[in-house]
PDB file of C-alpha atoms in Angstrom:
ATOM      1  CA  UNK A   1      66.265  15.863  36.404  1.00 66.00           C
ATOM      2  CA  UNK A   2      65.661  18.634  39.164  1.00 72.00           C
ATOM      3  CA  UNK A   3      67.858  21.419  37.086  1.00 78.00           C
ATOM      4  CA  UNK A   4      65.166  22.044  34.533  1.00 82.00           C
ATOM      5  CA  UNK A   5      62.649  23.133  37.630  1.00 79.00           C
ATOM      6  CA  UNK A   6      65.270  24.928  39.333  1.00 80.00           C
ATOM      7  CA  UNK A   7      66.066  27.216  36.545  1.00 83.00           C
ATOM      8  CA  UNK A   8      62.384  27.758  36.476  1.00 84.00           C
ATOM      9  CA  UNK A   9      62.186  28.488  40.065  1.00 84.00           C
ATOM     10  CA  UNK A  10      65.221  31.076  40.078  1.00 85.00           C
ATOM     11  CA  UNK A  11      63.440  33.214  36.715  1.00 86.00           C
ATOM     12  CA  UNK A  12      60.515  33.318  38.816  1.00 82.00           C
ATOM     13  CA  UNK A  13      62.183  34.344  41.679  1.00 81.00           C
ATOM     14  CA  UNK A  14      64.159  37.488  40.041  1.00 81.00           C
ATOM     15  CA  UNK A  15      61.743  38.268  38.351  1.00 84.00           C
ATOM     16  CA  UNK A  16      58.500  38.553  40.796  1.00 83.00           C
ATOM     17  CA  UNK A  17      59.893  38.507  44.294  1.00 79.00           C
ATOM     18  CA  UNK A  18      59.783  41.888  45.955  1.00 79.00           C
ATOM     19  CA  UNK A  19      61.286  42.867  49.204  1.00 74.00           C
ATOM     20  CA  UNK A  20      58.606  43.585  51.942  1.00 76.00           C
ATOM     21  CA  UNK A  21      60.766  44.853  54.328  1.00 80.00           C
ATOM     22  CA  UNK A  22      63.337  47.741  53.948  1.00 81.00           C
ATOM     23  CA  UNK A  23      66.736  45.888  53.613  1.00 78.00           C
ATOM     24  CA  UNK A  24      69.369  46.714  56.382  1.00 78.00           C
ATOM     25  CA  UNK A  25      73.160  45.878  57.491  1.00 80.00           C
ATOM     26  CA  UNK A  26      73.071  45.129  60.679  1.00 79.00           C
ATOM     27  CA  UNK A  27      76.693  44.823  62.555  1.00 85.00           C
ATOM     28  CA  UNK A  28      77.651  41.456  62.420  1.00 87.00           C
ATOM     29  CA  UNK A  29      78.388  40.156  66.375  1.00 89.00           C
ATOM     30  CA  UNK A  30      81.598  37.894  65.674  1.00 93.00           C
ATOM     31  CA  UNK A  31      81.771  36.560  68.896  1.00 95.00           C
ATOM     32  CA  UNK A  32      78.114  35.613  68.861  1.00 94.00           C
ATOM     33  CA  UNK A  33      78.934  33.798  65.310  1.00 95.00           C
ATOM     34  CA  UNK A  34      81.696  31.585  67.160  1.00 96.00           C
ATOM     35  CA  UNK A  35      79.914  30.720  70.700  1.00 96.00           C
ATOM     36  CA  UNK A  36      77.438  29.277  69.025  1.00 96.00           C
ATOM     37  CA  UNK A  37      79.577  27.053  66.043  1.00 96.00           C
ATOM     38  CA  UNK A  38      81.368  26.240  68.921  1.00 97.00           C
ATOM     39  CA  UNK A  39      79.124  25.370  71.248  1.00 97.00           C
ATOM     40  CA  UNK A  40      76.758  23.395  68.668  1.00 96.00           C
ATOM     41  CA  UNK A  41      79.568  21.621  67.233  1.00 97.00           C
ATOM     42  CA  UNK A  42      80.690  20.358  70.379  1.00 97.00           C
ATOM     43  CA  UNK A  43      77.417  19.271  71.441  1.00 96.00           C
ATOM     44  CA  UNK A  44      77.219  17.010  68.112  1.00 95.00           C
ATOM     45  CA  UNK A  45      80.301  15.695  68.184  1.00 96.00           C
ATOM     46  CA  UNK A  46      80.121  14.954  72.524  1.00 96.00           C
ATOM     47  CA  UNK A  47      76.905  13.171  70.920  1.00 93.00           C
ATOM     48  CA  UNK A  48      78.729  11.599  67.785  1.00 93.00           C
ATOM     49  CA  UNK A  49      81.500  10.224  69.881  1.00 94.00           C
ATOM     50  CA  UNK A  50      79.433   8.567  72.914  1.00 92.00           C
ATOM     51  CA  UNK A  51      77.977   5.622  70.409  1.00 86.00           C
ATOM     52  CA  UNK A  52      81.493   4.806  69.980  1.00 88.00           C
ATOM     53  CA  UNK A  53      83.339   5.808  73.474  1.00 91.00           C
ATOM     54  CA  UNK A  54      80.561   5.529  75.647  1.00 90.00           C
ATOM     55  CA  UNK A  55      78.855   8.234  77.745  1.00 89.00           C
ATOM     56  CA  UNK A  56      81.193   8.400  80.761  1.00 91.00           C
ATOM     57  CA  UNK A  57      84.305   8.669  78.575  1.00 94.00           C
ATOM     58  CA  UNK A  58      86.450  11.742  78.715  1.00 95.00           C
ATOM     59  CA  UNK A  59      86.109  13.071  75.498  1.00 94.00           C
ATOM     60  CA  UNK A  60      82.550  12.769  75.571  1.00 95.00           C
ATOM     61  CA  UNK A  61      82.099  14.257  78.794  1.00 96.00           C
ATOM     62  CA  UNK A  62      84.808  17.107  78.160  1.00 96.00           C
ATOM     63  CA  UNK A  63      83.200  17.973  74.719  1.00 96.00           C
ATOM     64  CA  UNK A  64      79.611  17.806  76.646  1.00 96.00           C
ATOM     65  CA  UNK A  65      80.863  20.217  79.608  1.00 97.00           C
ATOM     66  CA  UNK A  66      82.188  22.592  76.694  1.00 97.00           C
ATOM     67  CA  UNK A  67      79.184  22.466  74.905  1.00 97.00           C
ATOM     68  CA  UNK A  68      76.669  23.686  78.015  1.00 97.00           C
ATOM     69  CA  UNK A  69      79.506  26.457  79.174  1.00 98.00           C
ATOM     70  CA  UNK A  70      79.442  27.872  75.461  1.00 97.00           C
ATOM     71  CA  UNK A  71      75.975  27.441  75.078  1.00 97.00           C
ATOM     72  CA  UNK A  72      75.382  29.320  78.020  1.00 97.00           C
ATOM     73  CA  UNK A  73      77.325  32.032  77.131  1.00 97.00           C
ATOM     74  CA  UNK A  74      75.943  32.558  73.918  1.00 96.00           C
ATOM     75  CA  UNK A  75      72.325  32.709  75.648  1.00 96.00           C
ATOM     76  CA  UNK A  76      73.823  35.081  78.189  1.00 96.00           C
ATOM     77  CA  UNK A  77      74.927  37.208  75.321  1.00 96.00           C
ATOM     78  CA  UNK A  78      72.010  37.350  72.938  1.00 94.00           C
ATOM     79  CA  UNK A  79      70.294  38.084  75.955  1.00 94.00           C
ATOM     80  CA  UNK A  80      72.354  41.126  76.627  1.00 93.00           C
ATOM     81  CA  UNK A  81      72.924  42.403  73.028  1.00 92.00           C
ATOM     82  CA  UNK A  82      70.677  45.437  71.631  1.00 89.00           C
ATOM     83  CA  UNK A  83      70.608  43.783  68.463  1.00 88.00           C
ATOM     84  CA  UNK A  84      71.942  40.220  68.933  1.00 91.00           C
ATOM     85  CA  UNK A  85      71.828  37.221  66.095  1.00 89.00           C
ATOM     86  CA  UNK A  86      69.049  35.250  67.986  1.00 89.00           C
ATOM     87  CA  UNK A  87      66.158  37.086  69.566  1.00 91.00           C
ATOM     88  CA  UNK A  88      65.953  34.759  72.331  1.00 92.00           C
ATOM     89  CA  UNK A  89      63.326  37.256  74.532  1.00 92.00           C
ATOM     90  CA  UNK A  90      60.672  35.900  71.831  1.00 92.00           C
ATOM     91  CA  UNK A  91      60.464  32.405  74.619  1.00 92.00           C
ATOM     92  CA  UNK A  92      59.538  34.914  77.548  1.00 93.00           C
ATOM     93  CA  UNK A  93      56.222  34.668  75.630  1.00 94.00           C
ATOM     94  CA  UNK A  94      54.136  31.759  76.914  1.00 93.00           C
ATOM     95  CA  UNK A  95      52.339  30.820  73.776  1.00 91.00           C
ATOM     96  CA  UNK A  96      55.366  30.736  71.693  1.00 92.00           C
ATOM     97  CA  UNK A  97      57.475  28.941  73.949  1.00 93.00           C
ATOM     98  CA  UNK A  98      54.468  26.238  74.499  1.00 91.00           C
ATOM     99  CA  UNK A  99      54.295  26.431  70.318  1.00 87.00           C
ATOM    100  CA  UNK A 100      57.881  25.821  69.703  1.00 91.00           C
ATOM    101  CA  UNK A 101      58.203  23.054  72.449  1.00 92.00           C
ATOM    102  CA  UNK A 102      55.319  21.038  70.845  1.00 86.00           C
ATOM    103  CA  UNK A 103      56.954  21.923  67.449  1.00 86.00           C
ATOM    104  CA  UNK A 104      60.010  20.229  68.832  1.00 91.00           C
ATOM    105  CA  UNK A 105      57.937  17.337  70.382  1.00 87.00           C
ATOM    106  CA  UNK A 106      56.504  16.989  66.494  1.00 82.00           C
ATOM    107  CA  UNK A 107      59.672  16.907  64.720  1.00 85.00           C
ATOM    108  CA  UNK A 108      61.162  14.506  67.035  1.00 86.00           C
ATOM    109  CA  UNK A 109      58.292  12.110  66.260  1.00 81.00           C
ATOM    110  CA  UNK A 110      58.410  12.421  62.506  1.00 80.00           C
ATOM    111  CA  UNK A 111      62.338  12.353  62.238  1.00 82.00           C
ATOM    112  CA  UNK A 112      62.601   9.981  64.524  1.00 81.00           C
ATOM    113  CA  UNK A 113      59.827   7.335  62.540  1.00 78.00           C
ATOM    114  CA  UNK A 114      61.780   8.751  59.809  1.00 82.00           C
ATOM    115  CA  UNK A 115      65.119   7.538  60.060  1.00 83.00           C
ATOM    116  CA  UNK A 116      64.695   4.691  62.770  1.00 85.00           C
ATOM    117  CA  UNK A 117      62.033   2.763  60.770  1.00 86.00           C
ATOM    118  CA  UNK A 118      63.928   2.195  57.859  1.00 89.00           C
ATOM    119  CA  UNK A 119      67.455   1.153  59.474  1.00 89.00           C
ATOM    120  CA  UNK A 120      65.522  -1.119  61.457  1.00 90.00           C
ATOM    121  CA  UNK A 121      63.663  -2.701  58.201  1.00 91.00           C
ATOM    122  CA  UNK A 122      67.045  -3.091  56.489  1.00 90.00           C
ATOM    123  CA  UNK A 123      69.592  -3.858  59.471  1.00 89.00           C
ATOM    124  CA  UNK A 124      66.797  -5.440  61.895  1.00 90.00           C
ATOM    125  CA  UNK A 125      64.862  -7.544  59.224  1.00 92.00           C
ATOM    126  CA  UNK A 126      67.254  -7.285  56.585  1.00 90.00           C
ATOM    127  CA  UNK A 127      65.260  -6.711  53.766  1.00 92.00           C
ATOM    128  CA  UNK A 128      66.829  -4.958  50.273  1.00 92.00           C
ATOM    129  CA  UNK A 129      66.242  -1.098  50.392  1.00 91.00           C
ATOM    130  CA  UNK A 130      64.264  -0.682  47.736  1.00 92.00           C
ATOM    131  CA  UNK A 131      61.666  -3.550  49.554  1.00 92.00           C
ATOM    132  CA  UNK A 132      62.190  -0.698  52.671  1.00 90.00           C
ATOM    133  CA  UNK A 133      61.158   2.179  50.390  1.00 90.00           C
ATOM    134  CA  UNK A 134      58.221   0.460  49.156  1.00 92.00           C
ATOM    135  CA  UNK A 135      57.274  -0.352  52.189  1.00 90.00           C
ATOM    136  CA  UNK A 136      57.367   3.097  54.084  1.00 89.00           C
ATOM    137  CA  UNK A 137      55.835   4.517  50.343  1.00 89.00           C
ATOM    138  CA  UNK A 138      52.349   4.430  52.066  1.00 88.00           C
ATOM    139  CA  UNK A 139      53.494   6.124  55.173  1.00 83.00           C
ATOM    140  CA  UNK A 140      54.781   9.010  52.841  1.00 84.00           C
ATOM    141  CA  UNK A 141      51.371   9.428  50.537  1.00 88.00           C
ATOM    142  CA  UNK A 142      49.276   9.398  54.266  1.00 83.00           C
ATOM    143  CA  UNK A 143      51.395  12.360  55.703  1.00 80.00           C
ATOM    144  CA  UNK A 144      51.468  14.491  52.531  1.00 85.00           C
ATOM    145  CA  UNK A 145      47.441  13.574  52.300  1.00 86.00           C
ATOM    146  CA  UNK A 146      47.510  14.232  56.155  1.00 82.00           C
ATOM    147  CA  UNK A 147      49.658  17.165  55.630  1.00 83.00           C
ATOM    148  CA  UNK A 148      46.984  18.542  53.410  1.00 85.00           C
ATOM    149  CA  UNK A 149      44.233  18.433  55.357  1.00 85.00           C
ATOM    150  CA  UNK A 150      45.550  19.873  58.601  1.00 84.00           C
ATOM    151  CA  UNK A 151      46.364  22.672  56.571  1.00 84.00           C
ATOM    152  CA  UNK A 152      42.547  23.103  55.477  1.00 86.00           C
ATOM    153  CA  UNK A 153      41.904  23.022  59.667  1.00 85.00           C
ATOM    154  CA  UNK A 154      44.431  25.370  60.383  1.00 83.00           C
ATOM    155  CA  UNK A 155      43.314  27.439  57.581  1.00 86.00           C
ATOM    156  CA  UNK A 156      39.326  27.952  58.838  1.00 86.00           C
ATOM    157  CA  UNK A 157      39.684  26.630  62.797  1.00 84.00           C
ATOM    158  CA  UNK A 158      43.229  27.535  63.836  1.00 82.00           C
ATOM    159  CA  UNK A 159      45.828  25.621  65.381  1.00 79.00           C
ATOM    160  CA  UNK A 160      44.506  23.718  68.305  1.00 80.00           C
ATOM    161  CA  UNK A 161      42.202  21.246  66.953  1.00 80.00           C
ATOM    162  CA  UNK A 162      44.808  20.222  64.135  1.00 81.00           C
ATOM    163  CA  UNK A 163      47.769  19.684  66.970  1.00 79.00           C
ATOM    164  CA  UNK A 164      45.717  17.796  69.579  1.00 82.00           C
ATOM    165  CA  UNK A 165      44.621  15.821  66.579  1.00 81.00           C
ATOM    166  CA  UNK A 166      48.434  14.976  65.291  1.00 78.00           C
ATOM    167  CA  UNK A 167      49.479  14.215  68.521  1.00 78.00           C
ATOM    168  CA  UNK A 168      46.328  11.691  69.108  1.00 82.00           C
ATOM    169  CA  UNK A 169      47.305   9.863  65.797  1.00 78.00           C
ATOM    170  CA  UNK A 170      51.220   9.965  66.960  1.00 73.00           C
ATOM    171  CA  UNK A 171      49.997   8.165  69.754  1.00 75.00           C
ATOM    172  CA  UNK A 172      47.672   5.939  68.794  1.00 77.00           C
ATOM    173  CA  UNK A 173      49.709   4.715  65.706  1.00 70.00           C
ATOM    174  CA  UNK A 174      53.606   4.367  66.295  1.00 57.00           C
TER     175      UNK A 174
END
């Protein structure tokens, strides 16, 4: 059902996209490439496997310890490199790293409600799913309407009345 739109969308996009920036090849950091798979897959599965194994297990610790070594190692790194994959200077900057923090705050809110809410509905209460998609149908409509008009603030007052009022409503409604 999607196709028809998506065929649409690609026309329009070779045929009135322009580049605004001059297109360059930077040298791809290998090493960089394979800390981090390495170090982010480890920290999933360490995660993954302690529902199952429980935190103090072995694995789970082992794959944990990995995880934080590599991690740190790819930080190290990125901070070191001229030109490195992740530009992690950007969070000496107070603003942005007080920006992306509440951004992270935000999306662990709304994926949280997200995912949580229904498996509770149909494992908790064990009601059909389609009863649990009608019923978080209104909680969809109020964050695109919500969505929406946030934007509008952003768009004439800036950022910081529309964030202290998200948060507000986070709180007040769970």
């Amino acid at each position: 059902m999607f196709v028809p739109f998506l065929v649409v969308a690609i026309i329009f996009a070779f045929t009135s996209l322009k580049n605004t920036t001059k297109i360059t090849r930077p040298k791809i950091d290998y090493l960089s490439i394979i800390e981090s798979a390495v170090g982010f897959a480890s920290l999933v599965a360490s995660v993954s496997l302690a529902s199952d194994l429980g935190l103090t297990s072995i694995p789970v610790i082992g794959l944990f310890v990995l995880a934080i070594i590599v991690l740190a190692l790819y930080v190290h790194r990125q901070l070191m490199l001229e030109n490195p994959i992740l530009n992690l200077k950007i969070f000496s900057i107070p603003q942005f790293r007080t920006g992306a923090l509440l951004v992270m705050i935000d999306f662990g809110i709304i994926l949280s409600a997200m995912y949580l809410l229904p498996q509770f509905i149909q494992n908790g209460l064990s009601i059909a799913v389609a009863l649990t998609g009608i019923i978080m149908l209104p909680g969809g409509i109020i964050n695109a309407l919500t969505s929406a008009l946030a934007g509008r603030i952003y768009d004439s007052q800036g950022a910081k009345r529309p964030t202290i009022l998200g948060f507000i409503i986070a709180l007040i409604v769970p």
